[in-house]
Short mmCIF file of C-alpha atoms in Angstrom, two decimals:
data_model
loop_
_atom_site.label_atom_id
_atom_site.label_comp_id
_atom_site.label_asym_id
_atom_site.label_seq_id
_atom_site.Cartn_x
_atom_site.Cartn_y
_atom_site.Cartn_z
CA UNK A 550 154.86 87.51 90.84
CA UNK A 551 157.02 87.34 94.37
CA UNK A 552 156.06 85.08 96.58
CA UNK A 553 154.44 86.54 99.53
CA UNK A 554 153.07 84.81 101.92
CA UNK A 555 151.28 87.57 103.88
CA UNK A 556 148.23 88.80 104.28
CA UNK A 557 146.65 92.08 103.99
CA UNK A 558 143.84 92.83 106.85
CA UNK A 559 142.80 95.59 108.71
CA UNK A 560 142.69 95.49 112.95
CA UNK A 561 140.48 97.86 114.80
CA UNK A 562 140.36 100.47 111.96
CA UNK A 563 143.91 99.69 111.15
CA UNK A 564 146.12 98.44 108.44
CA UNK A 565 147.99 95.47 108.96
CA UNK A 566 149.87 92.96 107.39
CA UNK A 567 150.32 89.06 108.79
CA UNK A 568 151.71 86.07 108.13
CA UNK A 569 149.32 84.09 106.36
CA UNK A 570 147.75 81.06 107.58
CA UNK A 571 147.30 82.32 111.58
CA UNK A 572 144.17 82.00 113.34
CA UNK A 573 141.97 84.53 115.06
CA UNK A 574 143.23 83.00 118.53
CA UNK A 575 147.05 83.05 117.14
CA UNK A 576 147.02 87.23 115.96
CA UNK A 577 145.25 87.87 119.82
CA UNK A 578 147.60 86.50 121.35
CA UNK A 579 150.31 88.23 118.81
CA UNK A 580 149.17 91.35 119.68
CA UNK A 581 149.28 90.55 123.78
CA UNK A 582 145.43 90.17 124.56
CA UNK A 583 143.82 87.36 125.96
CA UNK A 584 141.81 86.19 123.78
CA UNK A 585 139.58 84.80 126.59
CA UNK A 586 138.74 88.77 127.55
CA UNK A 587 137.66 89.79 124.07
CA UNK A 588 135.02 89.88 121.14
CA UNK A 589 135.70 89.49 117.85
CA UNK A 590 133.64 90.49 114.66
CA UNK A 591 135.13 89.59 111.07
CA UNK A 592 133.87 91.40 108.14
CA UNK A 593 130.76 92.71 110.52
CA UNK A 594 130.34 89.08 111.66
CA UNK A 595 130.28 87.32 115.11
CA UNK A 596 133.38 84.97 115.73
CA UNK A 597 132.06 82.99 118.27
CA UNK A 598 134.96 82.73 120.79
CA UNK A 599 134.46 78.67 121.17
CA UNK A 600 136.00 79.11 117.40
CA UNK A 601 138.74 81.66 117.79
CA UNK A 602 141.36 78.61 117.64
CA UNK A 603 139.61 77.95 114.60
CA UNK A 604 139.10 80.59 112.15
CA UNK A 605 141.73 80.95 109.64
CA UNK A 606 142.31 84.36 108.82
CA UNK A 607 142.15 85.71 104.84
CA UNK A 608 143.57 88.54 102.71
CA UNK A 609 141.02 91.06 103.30
CA UNK A 610 139.77 90.37 106.37
CA UNK A 611 138.09 93.69 108.19
CA UNK A 612 138.71 92.45 112.48
CA UNK A 613 136.97 94.11 114.76
CA UNK A 614 138.44 93.21 118.71
CA UNK A 615 136.71 94.93 121.66
CA UNK A 616 136.89 94.67 125.53
CA UNK A 617 134.58 95.65 128.46
CA UNK A 618 135.87 99.54 129.25
CA UNK A 619 134.55 101.96 132.07
CA UNK A 620 131.38 103.40 130.97
CA UNK A 621 127.46 104.73 132.19
CA UNK B 742 113.40 88.64 164.63
CA UNK B 743 112.89 91.64 166.13
CA UNK B 744 110.58 94.17 164.89
CA UNK B 745 112.81 96.43 162.67
CA UNK B 746 115.03 93.73 161.16
CA UNK B 747 111.06 92.74 159.84
CA UNK B 748 110.16 96.00 158.61
CA UNK B 749 114.27 95.99 156.87
CA UNK B 750 114.43 92.47 156.29
CA UNK B 751 114.48 90.80 153.15
CA UNK B 752 113.52 93.71 150.25
CA UNK B 753 115.15 91.88 147.32
CA UNK B 754 113.77 93.35 143.70
CA UNK B 755 114.58 90.68 141.07
CA UNK B 756 114.96 91.54 137.11
CA UNK B 757 114.74 88.59 134.21
CA UNK B 758 114.44 86.06 137.51
CA UNK B 759 117.48 86.85 138.19
CA UNK B 760 117.25 88.87 142.06
CA UNK B 761 119.01 91.23 143.06
CA UNK B 762 119.87 92.96 147.18
CA UNK B 763 121.19 95.87 146.39
CA UNK B 764 118.72 98.97 144.27
CA UNK B 765 121.64 100.83 143.23
CA UNK B 766 123.45 100.30 139.81
CA UNK B 767 126.55 102.07 139.25
CA UNK B 768 128.35 103.38 135.98
CA UNK B 769 132.20 102.53 135.70
CA UNK B 770 132.90 105.41 133.39
CA UNK B 771 134.85 109.40 134.05
CA UNK B 772 136.16 108.01 137.50
CA UNK B 773 140.39 108.91 137.90
CA UNK B 774 141.54 105.64 138.51
CA UNK B 775 140.70 102.03 138.54
CA UNK B 776 141.41 101.49 142.57
CA UNK B 777 138.95 104.64 143.06
CA UNK B 778 135.82 102.64 140.00
CA UNK B 779 136.70 99.31 142.14
CA UNK B 780 136.34 101.78 145.50
CA UNK B 781 133.29 103.71 144.82
CA UNK B 782 131.87 100.17 143.46
CA UNK B 783 132.32 98.11 146.62
CA UNK B 784 130.68 101.27 148.94
CA UNK B 785 127.57 102.23 146.65
CA UNK B 786 127.09 98.59 147.69
CA UNK B 787 125.48 98.19 143.82
CA UNK B 788 125.76 94.38 142.59
CA UNK B 789 124.99 95.70 138.50
CA UNK B 790 127.65 97.95 137.43
CA UNK B 791 127.28 99.25 133.69
CA UNK B 792 130.35 98.28 131.17
CA UNK B 793 130.82 100.26 127.60
CA UNK B 794 132.38 97.88 124.67
CA UNK B 795 134.95 99.37 123.12
CA UNK B 796 137.49 98.42 120.73
CA UNK B 797 140.99 97.14 122.41
CA UNK B 798 144.21 98.96 122.99
CA UNK B 799 145.99 97.05 120.32
CA UNK B 800 149.36 99.74 120.56
CA UNK B 801 148.88 98.99 124.07
CA UNK B 802 147.91 95.85 124.98
CA UNK B 803 149.48 95.35 128.33
CA UNK B 804 147.50 97.90 130.15
CA UNK B 805 145.25 97.41 132.76
CA UNK B 806 142.22 96.58 132.47
CA UNK B 807 138.51 96.95 133.91
CA UNK B 808 137.70 93.35 134.71
CA UNK B 809 141.45 93.19 136.73
CA UNK B 810 139.79 95.37 139.51
CA UNK B 811 135.93 95.17 139.18
CA UNK B 812 135.85 90.75 138.65
CA UNK B 813 132.93 90.26 137.03
CA UNK B 814 132.26 87.01 138.47
CA UNK B 815 131.25 88.95 142.18
CA UNK B 816 129.65 91.97 140.10
CA UNK B 817 127.12 91.71 136.99
CA UNK B 818 128.35 93.12 134.52
CA UNK B 819 125.45 95.65 132.60
CA UNK B 820 126.94 95.61 128.80
CA UNK B 821 125.79 99.30 127.86
CA UNK B 822 125.62 100.13 124.14
CA UNK B 823 126.68 104.47 125.36
CA UNK B 824 127.56 106.30 121.94
CA UNK B 825 125.19 104.51 119.64
CA UNK B 826 123.04 106.78 117.87
CA UNK B 827 121.23 103.98 116.14
CA UNK B 828 119.75 100.53 116.20
CA UNK B 829 122.29 98.81 114.33
CA UNK B 830 124.54 100.40 116.33
CA UNK B 831 123.49 99.50 119.48
CA UNK B 832 122.95 96.11 118.30
CA UNK B 833 125.93 95.67 117.03
CA UNK B 834 128.02 96.22 120.14
CA UNK B 835 125.45 94.30 121.71
CA UNK B 836 125.89 91.06 120.09
CA UNK B 837 130.06 91.55 120.75
CA UNK B 838 128.87 92.16 123.94
CA UNK B 839 127.21 88.83 124.81
CA UNK B 840 130.15 87.52 123.27
CA UNK B 841 132.40 89.04 125.63
CA UNK B 842 130.68 88.59 128.61
CA UNK B 843 128.26 85.33 127.67
CA UNK B 844 125.33 87.22 128.96
CA UNK B 845 121.91 88.44 127.45
CA UNK B 846 120.92 90.41 130.07
CA UNK B 847 122.30 94.28 128.58
CA UNK B 848 121.27 98.04 128.85
CA UNK B 849 119.76 99.36 125.03
CA UNK B 850 120.35 102.90 124.90
CA UNK B 851 119.89 104.36 121.62
CA UNK B 852 120.79 107.94 121.75
CA UNK B 853 119.12 110.66 119.52
CA UNK B 854 121.42 113.57 119.67
CA UNK B 855 125.23 114.66 121.11
CA UNK B 856 123.64 117.88 122.29
CA UNK B 857 121.59 115.95 125.24
CA UNK B 858 122.43 112.59 125.16
CA UNK B 859 118.05 112.19 124.79
CA UNK B 860 116.93 108.69 123.59
CA UNK B 861 115.60 108.28 120.38
CA UNK B 862 112.48 106.14 121.00
CA UNK B 863 111.87 105.27 117.34
CA UNK B 864 115.51 103.21 116.90
CA UNK B 865 115.11 102.46 121.05
CA UNK B 866 111.96 100.69 120.11
CA UNK B 867 112.89 99.06 117.33
CA UNK B 868 116.45 97.59 118.52
CA UNK B 869 114.08 96.62 121.25
CA UNK B 870 111.89 94.04 119.23
CA UNK B 871 115.44 93.06 117.62
CA UNK B 872 116.91 92.56 120.81
CA UNK B 873 114.80 90.68 122.05
CA UNK B 874 114.05 88.42 119.33
CA UNK B 875 117.44 87.17 119.42
CA UNK B 876 116.99 86.27 122.64
CA UNK B 877 118.55 89.45 124.92
CA UNK B 878 116.58 90.31 127.77
CA UNK B 879 117.18 94.30 127.35
CA UNK B 880 117.41 97.00 130.30
CA UNK B 881 115.87 100.32 128.25
CA UNK B 882 117.21 103.64 128.88
CA UNK B 883 114.38 105.93 127.47
CA UNK B 884 112.29 109.03 127.40
CA UNK B 885 110.22 109.67 130.83
CA UNK B 886 106.71 108.58 128.45
CA UNK B 887 104.63 106.35 129.60
CA UNK B 888 103.74 105.37 126.28
CA UNK B 889 106.81 104.57 124.67
CA UNK B 890 107.36 102.70 127.94
CA UNK B 891 104.39 101.23 127.75
CA UNK B 892 105.65 100.44 124.51
CA UNK B 893 108.88 98.72 125.01
CA UNK B 894 107.53 96.32 127.56
CA UNK B 895 105.81 94.70 125.91
CA UNK B 896 108.42 94.25 122.59
CA UNK B 897 110.14 92.74 125.25
CA UNK B 898 112.32 94.92 128.18
CA UNK B 899 112.98 93.07 131.32
CA UNK B 900 113.33 97.16 132.51
CA UNK B 901 112.01 100.35 132.00
CA UNK B 902 114.95 103.28 132.57
CA UNK B 903 113.74 107.06 132.35
CA UNK B 904 115.67 109.24 132.39
CA UNK B 905 115.48 111.29 135.73
CA UNK B 906 117.53 114.73 133.51
CA UNK B 907 119.82 114.76 130.63
CA UNK B 908 122.66 112.12 131.16
CA UNK B 909 125.36 113.77 132.88
CA UNK B 910 123.81 116.56 133.80
CA UNK B 911 123.22 116.30 137.61
CA UNK B 912 119.76 117.39 137.82
CA UNK B 913 117.78 115.86 139.92
CA UNK B 914 114.35 114.35 138.72
CA UNK B 915 113.04 116.85 136.87
CA UNK B 916 109.90 115.24 136.10
CA UNK B 917 108.33 113.38 138.38
CA UNK B 918 104.60 112.98 137.77
CA UNK B 919 105.58 110.82 134.54
CA UNK B 920 108.43 108.92 136.69
CA UNK B 921 105.44 108.14 139.47
CA UNK B 922 103.15 107.08 135.99
CA UNK B 923 105.60 104.60 134.25
CA UNK B 924 105.38 103.17 137.93
CA UNK B 925 102.19 102.56 138.25
CA UNK B 926 101.94 101.58 134.82
CA UNK B 927 105.05 98.73 134.15
CA UNK B 928 104.93 95.28 134.84
CA UNK B 929 108.80 95.20 134.83
CA UNK B 930 111.11 96.84 137.74
CA UNK B 931 111.86 100.84 136.55
CA UNK B 932 115.08 102.32 136.88
CA UNK B 933 115.90 105.78 136.92
CA UNK B 934 119.05 105.88 134.79
CA UNK B 935 120.67 109.16 134.28
CA UNK B 936 119.92 112.71 136.15
CA UNK B 937 120.69 112.20 139.74
CA UNK B 938 123.03 114.45 141.68
CA UNK B 939 123.18 114.20 144.67
CA UNK B 940 121.67 111.99 147.68
CA UNK B 941 118.51 113.36 147.84
CA UNK B 942 117.49 112.88 144.19
CA UNK B 943 117.97 109.13 144.46
CA UNK B 944 115.62 109.35 147.58
CA UNK B 945 113.18 111.17 145.32
CA UNK B 946 113.46 107.92 142.87
CA UNK B 947 113.00 105.88 145.19
CA UNK B 948 109.94 107.91 147.01
CA UNK B 949 107.74 107.55 143.34
CA UNK B 950 108.12 103.12 143.96
CA UNK B 951 110.85 102.76 141.27
CA UNK B 952 112.72 99.92 141.87
CA UNK B 953 115.50 100.52 141.59
CA UNK B 954 118.77 103.71 140.19
CA UNK B 955 121.65 103.63 137.88
CA UNK B 956 124.02 106.78 138.08
CA UNK B 957 127.34 107.21 136.88
CA UNK B 958 128.35 110.93 137.12
CA UNK B 959 126.76 112.20 140.12
CA UNK B 960 129.53 109.67 141.95
CA UNK B 961 132.32 109.63 139.98
CA UNK B 962 132.51 112.95 139.61
CA UNK B 963 131.64 113.72 143.63
CA UNK B 964 134.88 115.20 144.97
CA UNK B 965 135.37 112.38 146.92
CA UNK B 966 133.49 109.75 144.68
CA UNK B 967 134.10 106.75 147.11
CA UNK B 968 131.83 108.74 149.96
CA UNK B 969 129.40 109.79 147.52
CA UNK B 970 128.97 106.14 146.76
CA UNK B 971 127.79 105.31 150.32
CA UNK B 972 125.99 108.23 150.18
CA UNK B 973 124.26 106.92 147.27
CA UNK B 974 123.52 103.29 149.11
CA UNK B 975 122.30 105.32 151.74
CA UNK B 976 119.58 107.31 149.74
CA UNK B 977 118.64 104.89 148.22
CA UNK B 978 118.11 102.20 151.06
CA UNK B 979 116.28 105.18 152.75
CA UNK B 980 114.13 106.51 149.45
CA UNK B 981 112.91 102.89 149.69
CA UNK B 982 112.11 102.54 152.82
CA UNK B 983 110.10 105.52 152.95
CA UNK B 984 108.03 103.84 149.54
CA UNK B 985 107.40 101.00 151.55
CA UNK B 986 106.68 103.01 155.05
CA UNK B 987 103.98 105.42 153.16
CA UNK B 988 104.49 108.96 153.81
CA UNK B 989 101.93 110.58 155.38
CA UNK B 990 99.62 113.05 153.46
CA UNK B 991 100.14 116.15 152.75
CA UNK B 992 97.55 119.42 154.55
CA UNK B 993 97.50 123.24 152.96
CA UNK B 994 97.92 123.84 157.24
CA UNK B 995 99.47 123.06 160.28
CA UNK B 996 98.61 120.00 162.27
CA UNK B 997 100.26 119.88 166.13
CA UNK B 998 101.60 117.36 166.92
CA UNK B 999 101.38 117.82 171.07
CA UNK B 1000 97.82 117.79 172.06
CA UNK B 1001 95.21 120.26 172.93
CA UNK B 1002 93.60 118.80 175.53
CA UNK B 1003 95.47 119.85 178.71
CA UNK B 1004 97.00 123.24 177.78
CA UNK B 1005 97.97 125.43 181.31
#
């Protein structure tokens, strides 16, 4: 078996491969997002913003990252 | 204090313990640019804006965001659930909104179908109950149905927001009698949400005794949104003043304004 240090995850419905060991805050920053301006759901569960820098992403995670946009 | 300022003076309203001077809530959708949107909000005098919750654009994360133009520290963001067709979708959206913004005052709308965007009152009521139990303070978009409005209130809605006409239609208030009944029966603020097309529609809502009006398209799709925003501000204020002043009674026939005595 080939050693692979990446994880397969889904972010906003798109498949992605990321390095093992990243937290959600790490991923947000890597994506160019300001962690304080977004909310994150991981496998349908809200991730409290105060823990974004602690929660490690796991293989197969399904992440939704949302923010406020214009609306009526 | 002169007579005029005594009349016009302090006339704030409050929802879920928060007090506001402006009775106009505006949406932030459909504008040509963030700049135009921000200018319209300023011209409207609104202290609350509705916003939607959507996936961030991962492909282009550097693009400008609403929060760069309308400061959530100065203007209250009221997250909505536009586009949700079930209680579950709406609740999921608002849980995310609460995490993104850190506030519990939200706008709930659960739509029945895409063509009319008419609210699904069964799902709306179910969502209201769950949200209230979770500590949310939902302002609820609803049908112009006084019975449903009462049930929403009992379920924990902090404001009742009946539609005046379908969302984005600009048809004006189609059911003034029922809106008035809802106003008379409610112990929480009542705001007409949706259907306003022009300034007079906003005045009609306020003259019926509504606590406020929520609109988006009437401003955003006006040829000059910033000027229309100003018109709506004045219309809401004048409608409110007319309501407070108490309109004259209606007569079936004429009644001369000049004295009949002393006619030559």
